[in-house]
GROMACS .gro file of C-alpha atoms in nm:
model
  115
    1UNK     CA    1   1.508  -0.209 -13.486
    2UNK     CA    2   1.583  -0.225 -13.105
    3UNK     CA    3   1.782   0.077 -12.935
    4UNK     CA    4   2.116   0.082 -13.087
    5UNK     CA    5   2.394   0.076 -12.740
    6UNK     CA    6   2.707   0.073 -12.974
    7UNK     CA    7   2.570   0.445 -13.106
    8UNK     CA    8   2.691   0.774 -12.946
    9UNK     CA    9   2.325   0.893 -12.948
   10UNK     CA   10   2.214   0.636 -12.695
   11UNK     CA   11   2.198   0.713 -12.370
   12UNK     CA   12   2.084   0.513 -12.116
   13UNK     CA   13   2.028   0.590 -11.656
   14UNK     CA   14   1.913   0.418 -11.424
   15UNK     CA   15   1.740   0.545 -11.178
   16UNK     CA   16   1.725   0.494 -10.770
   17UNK     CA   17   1.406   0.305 -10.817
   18UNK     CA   18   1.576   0.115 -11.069
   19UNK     CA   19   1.400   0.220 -11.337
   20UNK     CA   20   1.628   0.254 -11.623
   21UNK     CA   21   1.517   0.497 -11.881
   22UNK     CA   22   1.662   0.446 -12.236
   23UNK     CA   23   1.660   0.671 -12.554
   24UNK     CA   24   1.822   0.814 -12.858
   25UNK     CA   25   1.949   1.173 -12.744
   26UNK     CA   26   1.832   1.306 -13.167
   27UNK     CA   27   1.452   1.189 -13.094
   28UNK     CA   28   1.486   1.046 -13.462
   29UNK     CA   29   1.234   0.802 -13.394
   30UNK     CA   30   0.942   1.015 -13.176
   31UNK     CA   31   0.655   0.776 -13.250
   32UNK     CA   32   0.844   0.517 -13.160
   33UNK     CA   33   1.163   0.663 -12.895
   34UNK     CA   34   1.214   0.312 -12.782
   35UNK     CA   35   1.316   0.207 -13.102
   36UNK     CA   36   1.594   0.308 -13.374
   37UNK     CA   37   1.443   0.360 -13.735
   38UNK     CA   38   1.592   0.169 -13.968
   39UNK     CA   39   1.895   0.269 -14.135
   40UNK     CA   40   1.888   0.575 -13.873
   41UNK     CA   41   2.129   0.863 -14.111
   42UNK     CA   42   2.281   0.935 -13.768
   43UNK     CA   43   2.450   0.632 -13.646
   44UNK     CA   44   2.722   0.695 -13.584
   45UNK     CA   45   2.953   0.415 -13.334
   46UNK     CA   46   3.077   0.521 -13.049
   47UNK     CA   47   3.425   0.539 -12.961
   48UNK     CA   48   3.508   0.615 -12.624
   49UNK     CA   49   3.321   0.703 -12.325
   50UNK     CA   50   3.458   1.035 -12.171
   51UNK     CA   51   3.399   1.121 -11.870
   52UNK     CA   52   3.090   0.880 -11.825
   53UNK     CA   53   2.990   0.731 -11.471
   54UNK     CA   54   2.960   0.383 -11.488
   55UNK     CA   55   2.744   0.209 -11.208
   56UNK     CA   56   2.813  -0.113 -11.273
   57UNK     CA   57   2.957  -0.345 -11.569
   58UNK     CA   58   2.632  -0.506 -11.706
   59UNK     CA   59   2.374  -0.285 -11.830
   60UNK     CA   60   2.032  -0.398 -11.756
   61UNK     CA   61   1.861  -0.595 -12.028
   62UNK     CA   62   1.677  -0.371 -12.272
   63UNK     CA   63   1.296  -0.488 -12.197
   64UNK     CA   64   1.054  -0.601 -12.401
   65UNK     CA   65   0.944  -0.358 -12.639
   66UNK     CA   66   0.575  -0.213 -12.561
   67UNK     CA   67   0.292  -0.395 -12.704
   68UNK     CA   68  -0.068  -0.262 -12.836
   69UNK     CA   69  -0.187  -0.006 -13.049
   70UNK     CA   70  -0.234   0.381 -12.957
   71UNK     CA   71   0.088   0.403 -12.875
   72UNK     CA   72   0.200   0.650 -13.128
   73UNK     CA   73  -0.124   0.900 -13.073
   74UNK     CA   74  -0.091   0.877 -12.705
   75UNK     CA   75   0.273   1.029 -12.766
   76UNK     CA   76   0.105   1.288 -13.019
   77UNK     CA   77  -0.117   1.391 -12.740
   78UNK     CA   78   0.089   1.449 -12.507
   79UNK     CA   79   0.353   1.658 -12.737
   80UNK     CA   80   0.020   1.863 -12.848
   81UNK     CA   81  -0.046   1.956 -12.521
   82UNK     CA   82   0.368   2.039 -12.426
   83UNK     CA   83   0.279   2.289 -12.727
   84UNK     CA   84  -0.034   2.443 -12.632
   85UNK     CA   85   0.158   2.567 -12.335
   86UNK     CA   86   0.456   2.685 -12.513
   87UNK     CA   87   0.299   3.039 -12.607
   88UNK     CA   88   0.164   3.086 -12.243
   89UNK     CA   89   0.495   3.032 -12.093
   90UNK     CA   90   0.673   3.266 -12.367
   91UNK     CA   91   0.434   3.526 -12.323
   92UNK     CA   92   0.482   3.506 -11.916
   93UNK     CA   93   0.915   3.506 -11.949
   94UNK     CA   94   0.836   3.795 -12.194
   95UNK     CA   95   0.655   4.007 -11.926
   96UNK     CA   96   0.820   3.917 -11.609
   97UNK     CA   97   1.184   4.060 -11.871
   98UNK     CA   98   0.953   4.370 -11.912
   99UNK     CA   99   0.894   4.384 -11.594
  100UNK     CA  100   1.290   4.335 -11.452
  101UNK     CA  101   1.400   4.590 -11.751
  102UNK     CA  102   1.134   4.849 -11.635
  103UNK     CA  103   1.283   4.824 -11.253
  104UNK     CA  104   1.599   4.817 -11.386
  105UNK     CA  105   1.574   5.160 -11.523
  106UNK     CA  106   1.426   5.305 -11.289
  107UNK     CA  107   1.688   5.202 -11.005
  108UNK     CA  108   1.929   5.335 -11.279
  109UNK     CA  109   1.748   5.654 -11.305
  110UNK     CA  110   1.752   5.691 -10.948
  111UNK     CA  111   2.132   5.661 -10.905
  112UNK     CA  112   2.176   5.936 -11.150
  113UNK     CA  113   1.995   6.147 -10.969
  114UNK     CA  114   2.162   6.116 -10.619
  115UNK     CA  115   2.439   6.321 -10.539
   0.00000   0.00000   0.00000
């Protein structure tokens, strides 16, 4: 089923370039995130637009949806390799905290010692 623009999930921006870059804001359809699954569980209509910025009063047309096969593992690759780097990039927040905390006391240690 196409992207859903009545749902409050949707979300839709254009860009400068005009490239407009459309999507359900769950990710309830990841091999597909052009797409709504059928009977999605979370649609839900939406019923007002707060404090939205409106460019102009005709969205885009939604384009064709992507032909050819792949598509799905292509999208599996690349969240494999967002995941390989997630316990590099934990392991470096964790030490530059140790490092801040460890200055931290220090400085604090300091201070207690001056008159």
């Amino acid at each position: 089923m196409p992207m859903r623009q009545d749902c409050k999930h949707f979300e839709s921006r254009t860009y400068a370039t005009g490239e407009t870059v459309r999507k359900c804001n769950l990710d309830l359809a990841p091999e597909a995130p052009w797409r709504c699954p059928d009977d999605c569980p979370a649609y839900a209509r939406r019923l007002a637009d707060v404090n939205w910025a409106h460019g102009t009063l005709v969205t885009p047309p939604t384009p064709a949806e992507p032909e050819g096969e792949g598509i799905a593992e292509l999208l599996d690759e690349a969240e494999d390799i967002v995941n390989a780097v997630g316990p590099e990039v934990l392991a470096e927040l964790e030490a530059e905290r140790r490092r801040n905390a460890g200055l931290l006391g220090r400085v604090r240690a300091r201070l207690r010692r001056s008159p």
